[in-house]
mmCIF file with all atom_site columns, C-alpha atoms in Angstrom:
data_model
loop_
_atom_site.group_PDB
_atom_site.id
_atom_site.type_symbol
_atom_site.label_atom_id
_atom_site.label_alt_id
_atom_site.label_comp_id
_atom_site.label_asym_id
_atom_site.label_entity_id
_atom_site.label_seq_id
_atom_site.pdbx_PDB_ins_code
_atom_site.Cartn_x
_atom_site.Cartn_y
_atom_site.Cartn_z
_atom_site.occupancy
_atom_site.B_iso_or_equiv
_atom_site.pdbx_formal_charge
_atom_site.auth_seq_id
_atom_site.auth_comp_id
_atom_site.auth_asym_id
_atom_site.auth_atom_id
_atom_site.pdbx_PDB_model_num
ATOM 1   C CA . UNK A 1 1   ? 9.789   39.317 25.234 1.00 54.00 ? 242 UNK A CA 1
ATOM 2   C CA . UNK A 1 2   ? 7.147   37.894 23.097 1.00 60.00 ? 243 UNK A CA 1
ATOM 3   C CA . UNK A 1 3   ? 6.591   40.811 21.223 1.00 56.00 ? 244 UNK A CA 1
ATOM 4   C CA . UNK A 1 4   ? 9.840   41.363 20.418 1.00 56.00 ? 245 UNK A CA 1
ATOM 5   C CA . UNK A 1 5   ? 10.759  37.329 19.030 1.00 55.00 ? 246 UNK A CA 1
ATOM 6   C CA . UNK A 1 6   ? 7.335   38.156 17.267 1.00 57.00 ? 247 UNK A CA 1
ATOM 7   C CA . UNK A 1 7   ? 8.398   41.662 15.435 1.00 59.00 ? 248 UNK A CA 1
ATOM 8   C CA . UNK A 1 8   ? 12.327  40.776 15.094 1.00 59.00 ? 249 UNK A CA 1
ATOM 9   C CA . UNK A 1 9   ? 13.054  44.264 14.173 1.00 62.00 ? 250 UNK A CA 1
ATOM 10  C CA . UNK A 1 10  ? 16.596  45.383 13.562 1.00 60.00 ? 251 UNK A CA 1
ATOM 11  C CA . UNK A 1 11  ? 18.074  48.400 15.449 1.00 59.00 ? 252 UNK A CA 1
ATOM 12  C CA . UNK A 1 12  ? 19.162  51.615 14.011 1.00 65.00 ? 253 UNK A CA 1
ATOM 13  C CA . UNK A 1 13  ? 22.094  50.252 12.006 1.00 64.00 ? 254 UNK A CA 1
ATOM 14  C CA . UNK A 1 14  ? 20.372  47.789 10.166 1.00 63.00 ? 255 UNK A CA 1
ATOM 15  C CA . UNK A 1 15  ? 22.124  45.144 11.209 1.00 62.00 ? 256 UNK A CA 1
ATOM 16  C CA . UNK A 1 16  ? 20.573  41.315 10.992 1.00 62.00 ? 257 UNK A CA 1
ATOM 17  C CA . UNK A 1 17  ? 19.311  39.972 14.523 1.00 59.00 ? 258 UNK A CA 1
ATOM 18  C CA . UNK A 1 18  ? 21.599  36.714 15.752 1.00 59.00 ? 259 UNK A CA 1
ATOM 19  C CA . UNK A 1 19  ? 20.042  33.693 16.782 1.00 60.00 ? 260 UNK A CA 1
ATOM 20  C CA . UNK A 1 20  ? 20.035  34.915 20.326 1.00 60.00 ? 261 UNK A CA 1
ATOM 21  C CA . UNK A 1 21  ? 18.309  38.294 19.861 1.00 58.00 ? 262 UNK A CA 1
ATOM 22  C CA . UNK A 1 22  ? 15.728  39.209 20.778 1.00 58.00 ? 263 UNK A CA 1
ATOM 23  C CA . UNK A 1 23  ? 15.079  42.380 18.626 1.00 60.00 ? 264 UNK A CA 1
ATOM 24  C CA . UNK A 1 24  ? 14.706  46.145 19.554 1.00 62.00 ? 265 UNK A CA 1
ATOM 25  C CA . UNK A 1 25  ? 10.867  46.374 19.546 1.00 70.00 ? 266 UNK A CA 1
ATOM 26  C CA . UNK A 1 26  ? 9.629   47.557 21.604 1.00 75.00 ? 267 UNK A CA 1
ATOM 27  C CA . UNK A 1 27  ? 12.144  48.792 24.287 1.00 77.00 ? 268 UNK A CA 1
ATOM 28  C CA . UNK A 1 28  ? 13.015  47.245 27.164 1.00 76.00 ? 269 UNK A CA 1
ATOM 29  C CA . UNK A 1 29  ? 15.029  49.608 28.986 1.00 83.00 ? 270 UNK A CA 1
ATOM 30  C CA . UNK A 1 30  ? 12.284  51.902 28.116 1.00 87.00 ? 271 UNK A CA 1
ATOM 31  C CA . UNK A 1 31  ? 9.396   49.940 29.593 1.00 84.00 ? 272 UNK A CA 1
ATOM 32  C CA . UNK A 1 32  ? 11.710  49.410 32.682 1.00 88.00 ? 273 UNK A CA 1
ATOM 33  C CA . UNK A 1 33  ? 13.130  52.892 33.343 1.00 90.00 ? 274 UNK A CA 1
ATOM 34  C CA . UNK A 1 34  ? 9.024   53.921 32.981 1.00 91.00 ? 275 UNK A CA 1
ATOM 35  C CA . UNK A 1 35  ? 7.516   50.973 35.336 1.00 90.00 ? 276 UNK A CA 1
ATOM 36  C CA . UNK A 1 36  ? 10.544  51.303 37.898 1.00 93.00 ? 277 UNK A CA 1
ATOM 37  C CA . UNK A 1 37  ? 10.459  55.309 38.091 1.00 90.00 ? 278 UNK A CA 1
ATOM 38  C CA . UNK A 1 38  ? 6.693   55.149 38.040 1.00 92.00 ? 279 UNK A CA 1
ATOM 39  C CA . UNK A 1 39  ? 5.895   52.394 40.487 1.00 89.00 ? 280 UNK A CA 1
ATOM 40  C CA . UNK A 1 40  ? 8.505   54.395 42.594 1.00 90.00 ? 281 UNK A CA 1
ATOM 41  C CA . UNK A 1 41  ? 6.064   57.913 42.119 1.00 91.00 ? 282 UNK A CA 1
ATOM 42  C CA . UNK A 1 42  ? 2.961   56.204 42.820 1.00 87.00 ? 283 UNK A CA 1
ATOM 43  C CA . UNK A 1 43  ? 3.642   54.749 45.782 1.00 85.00 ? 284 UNK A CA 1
ATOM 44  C CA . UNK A 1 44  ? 5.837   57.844 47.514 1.00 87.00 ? 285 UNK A CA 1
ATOM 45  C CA . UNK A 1 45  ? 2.379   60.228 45.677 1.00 85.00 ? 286 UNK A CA 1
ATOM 46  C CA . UNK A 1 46  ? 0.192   57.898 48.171 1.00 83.00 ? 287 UNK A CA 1
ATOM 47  C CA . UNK A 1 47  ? 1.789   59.759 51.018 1.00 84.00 ? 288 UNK A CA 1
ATOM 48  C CA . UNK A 1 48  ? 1.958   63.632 49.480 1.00 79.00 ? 289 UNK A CA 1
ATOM 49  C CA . UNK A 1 49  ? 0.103   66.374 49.155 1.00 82.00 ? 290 UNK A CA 1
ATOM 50  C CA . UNK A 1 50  ? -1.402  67.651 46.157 1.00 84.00 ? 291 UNK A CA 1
ATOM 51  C CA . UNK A 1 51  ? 1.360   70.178 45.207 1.00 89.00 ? 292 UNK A CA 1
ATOM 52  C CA . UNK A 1 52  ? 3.916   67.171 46.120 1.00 87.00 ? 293 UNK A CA 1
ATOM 53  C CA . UNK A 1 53  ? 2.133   64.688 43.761 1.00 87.00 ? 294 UNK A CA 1
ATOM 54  C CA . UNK A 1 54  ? 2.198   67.029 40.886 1.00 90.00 ? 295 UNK A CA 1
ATOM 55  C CA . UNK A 1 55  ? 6.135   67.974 40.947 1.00 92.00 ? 296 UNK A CA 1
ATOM 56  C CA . UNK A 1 56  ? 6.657   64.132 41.592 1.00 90.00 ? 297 UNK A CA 1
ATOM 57  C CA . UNK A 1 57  ? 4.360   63.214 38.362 1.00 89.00 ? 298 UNK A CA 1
ATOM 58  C CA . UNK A 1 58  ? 6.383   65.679 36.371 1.00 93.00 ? 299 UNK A CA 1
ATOM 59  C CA . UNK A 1 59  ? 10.116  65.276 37.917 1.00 93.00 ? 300 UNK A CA 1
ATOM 60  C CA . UNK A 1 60  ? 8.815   61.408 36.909 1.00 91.00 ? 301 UNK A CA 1
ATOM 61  C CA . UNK A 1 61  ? 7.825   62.428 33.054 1.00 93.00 ? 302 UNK A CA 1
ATOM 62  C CA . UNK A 1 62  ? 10.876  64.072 32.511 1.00 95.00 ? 303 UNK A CA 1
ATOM 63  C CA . UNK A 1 63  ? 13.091  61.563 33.947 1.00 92.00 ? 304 UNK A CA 1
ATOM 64  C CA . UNK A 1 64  ? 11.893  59.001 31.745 1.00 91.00 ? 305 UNK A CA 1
ATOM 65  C CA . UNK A 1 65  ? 11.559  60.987 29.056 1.00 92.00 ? 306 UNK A CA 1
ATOM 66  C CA . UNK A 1 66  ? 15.064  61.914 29.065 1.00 92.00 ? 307 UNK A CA 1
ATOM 67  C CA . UNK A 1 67  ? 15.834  57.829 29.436 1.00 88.00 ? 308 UNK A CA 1
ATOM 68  C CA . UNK A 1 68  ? 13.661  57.197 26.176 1.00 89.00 ? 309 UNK A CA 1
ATOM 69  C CA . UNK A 1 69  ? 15.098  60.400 24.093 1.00 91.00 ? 310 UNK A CA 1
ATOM 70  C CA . UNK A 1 70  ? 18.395  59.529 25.490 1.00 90.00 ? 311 UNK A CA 1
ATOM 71  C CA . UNK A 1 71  ? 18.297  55.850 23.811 1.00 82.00 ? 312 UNK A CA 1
ATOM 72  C CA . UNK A 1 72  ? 17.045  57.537 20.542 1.00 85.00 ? 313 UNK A CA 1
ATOM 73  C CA . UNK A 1 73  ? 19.596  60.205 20.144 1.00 88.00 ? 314 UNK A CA 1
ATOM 74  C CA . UNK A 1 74  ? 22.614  57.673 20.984 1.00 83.00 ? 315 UNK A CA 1
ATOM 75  C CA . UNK A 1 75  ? 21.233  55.368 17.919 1.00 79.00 ? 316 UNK A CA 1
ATOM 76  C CA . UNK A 1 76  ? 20.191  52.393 20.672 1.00 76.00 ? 317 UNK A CA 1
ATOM 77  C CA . UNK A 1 77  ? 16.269  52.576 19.936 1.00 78.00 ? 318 UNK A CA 1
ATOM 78  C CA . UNK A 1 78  ? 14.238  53.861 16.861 1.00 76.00 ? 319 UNK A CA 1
ATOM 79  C CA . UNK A 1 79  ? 11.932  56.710 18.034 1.00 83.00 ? 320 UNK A CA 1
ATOM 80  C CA . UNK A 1 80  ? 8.738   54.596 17.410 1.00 82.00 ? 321 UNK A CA 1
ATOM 81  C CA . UNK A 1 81  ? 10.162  51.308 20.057 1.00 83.00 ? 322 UNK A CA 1
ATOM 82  C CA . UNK A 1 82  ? 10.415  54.043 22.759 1.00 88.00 ? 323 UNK A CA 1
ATOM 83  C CA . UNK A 1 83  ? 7.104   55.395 22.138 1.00 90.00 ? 324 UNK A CA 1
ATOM 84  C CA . UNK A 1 84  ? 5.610   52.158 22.161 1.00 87.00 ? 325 UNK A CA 1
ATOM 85  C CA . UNK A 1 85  ? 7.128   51.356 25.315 1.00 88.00 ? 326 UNK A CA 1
ATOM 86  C CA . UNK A 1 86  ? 5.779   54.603 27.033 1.00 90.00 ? 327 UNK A CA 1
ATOM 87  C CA . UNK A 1 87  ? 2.344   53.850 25.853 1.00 91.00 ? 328 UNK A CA 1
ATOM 88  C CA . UNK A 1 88  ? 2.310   50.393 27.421 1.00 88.00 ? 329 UNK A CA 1
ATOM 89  C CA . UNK A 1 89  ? 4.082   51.571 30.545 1.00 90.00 ? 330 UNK A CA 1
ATOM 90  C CA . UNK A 1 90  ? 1.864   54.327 30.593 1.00 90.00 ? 331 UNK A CA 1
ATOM 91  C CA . UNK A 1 91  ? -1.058  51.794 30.652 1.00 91.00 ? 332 UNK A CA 1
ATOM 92  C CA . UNK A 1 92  ? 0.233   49.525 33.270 1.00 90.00 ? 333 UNK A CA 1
ATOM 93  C CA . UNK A 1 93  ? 1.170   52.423 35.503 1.00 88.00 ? 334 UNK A CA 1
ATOM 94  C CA . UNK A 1 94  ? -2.645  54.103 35.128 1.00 89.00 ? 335 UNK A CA 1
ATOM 95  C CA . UNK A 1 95  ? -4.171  50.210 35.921 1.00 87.00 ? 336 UNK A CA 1
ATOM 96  C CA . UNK A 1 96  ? -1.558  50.123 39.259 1.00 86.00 ? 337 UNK A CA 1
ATOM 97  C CA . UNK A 1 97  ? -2.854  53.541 40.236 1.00 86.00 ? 338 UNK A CA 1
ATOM 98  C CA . UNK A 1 98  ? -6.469  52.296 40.356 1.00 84.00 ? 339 UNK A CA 1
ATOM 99  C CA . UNK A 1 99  ? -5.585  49.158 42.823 1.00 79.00 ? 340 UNK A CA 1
ATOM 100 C CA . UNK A 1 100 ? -6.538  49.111 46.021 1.00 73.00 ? 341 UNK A CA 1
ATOM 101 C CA . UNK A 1 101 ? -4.147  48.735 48.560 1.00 67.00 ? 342 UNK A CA 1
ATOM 102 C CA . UNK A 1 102 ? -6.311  46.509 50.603 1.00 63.00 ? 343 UNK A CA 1
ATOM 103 C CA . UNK A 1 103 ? -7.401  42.718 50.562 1.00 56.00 ? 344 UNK A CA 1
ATOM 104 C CA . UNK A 1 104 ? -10.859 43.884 51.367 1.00 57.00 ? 345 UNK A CA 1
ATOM 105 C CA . UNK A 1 105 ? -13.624 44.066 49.285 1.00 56.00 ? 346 UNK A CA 1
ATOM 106 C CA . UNK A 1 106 ? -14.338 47.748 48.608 1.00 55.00 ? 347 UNK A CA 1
ATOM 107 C CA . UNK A 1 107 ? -10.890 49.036 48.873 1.00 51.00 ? 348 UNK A CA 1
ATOM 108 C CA . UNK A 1 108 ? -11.785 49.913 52.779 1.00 53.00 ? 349 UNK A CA 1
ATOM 109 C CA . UNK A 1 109 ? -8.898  49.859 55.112 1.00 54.00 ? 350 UNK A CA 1
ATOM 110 C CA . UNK A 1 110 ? -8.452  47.101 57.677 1.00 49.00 ? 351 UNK A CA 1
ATOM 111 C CA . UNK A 1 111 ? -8.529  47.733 61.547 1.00 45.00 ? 352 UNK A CA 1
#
């Protein structure tokens, strides 16, 4: 939310942001749709095989894909707040996949 009070930037239409916008940069229901569908696919790709984990990361990709190109092509988003949100979902999600799972030091499983 800071980001987008900081930018302010109008959506498609032009219009002028209200006092109570926030502004369409970058996109939340982007960021959402990528950290909720990809928290979702890292945690079931902990439990698959290798095949598994690779039609899961692309089912995944597409899915929010289609959310992001969906927002542009129905005049919501501007093509560059969607990409902006993939990039920092994309970020958070590749940090999450490095955590350990554990509380111990050296990511070894407890007993």
């Amino acid at each position: 939310m800071p980001a987008k009070a900081w930018f302010a930037r109008p959506g498609p239409f032009g219009l002028p942001l209200a006092a109570d916008q926030w502004g369409w940069y970058p996109s939340g229901h982007t960021a959402t749709a990528t950290l909720g569908y990809g928290v979702a696919a890292l945690l079931l790709a902990r439990t698959a095989g290798g095949r598994a984990r690779r039609v899961l990361a692309a089912g995944t990709a597409l899915l929010v894909a289609g959310v992001g190109l969906g927002l542009v092509w129905s005049d919501y988003h501007w093509l560059l707040d969607v990409v902006a949100s993939w990039c920092l979902g994309g970020l958070l999600l590749w940090a999450l996949a490095r955590w350990p799972l554990t509380g111990r030091p050296g990511g070894t499983p407890g007993a």
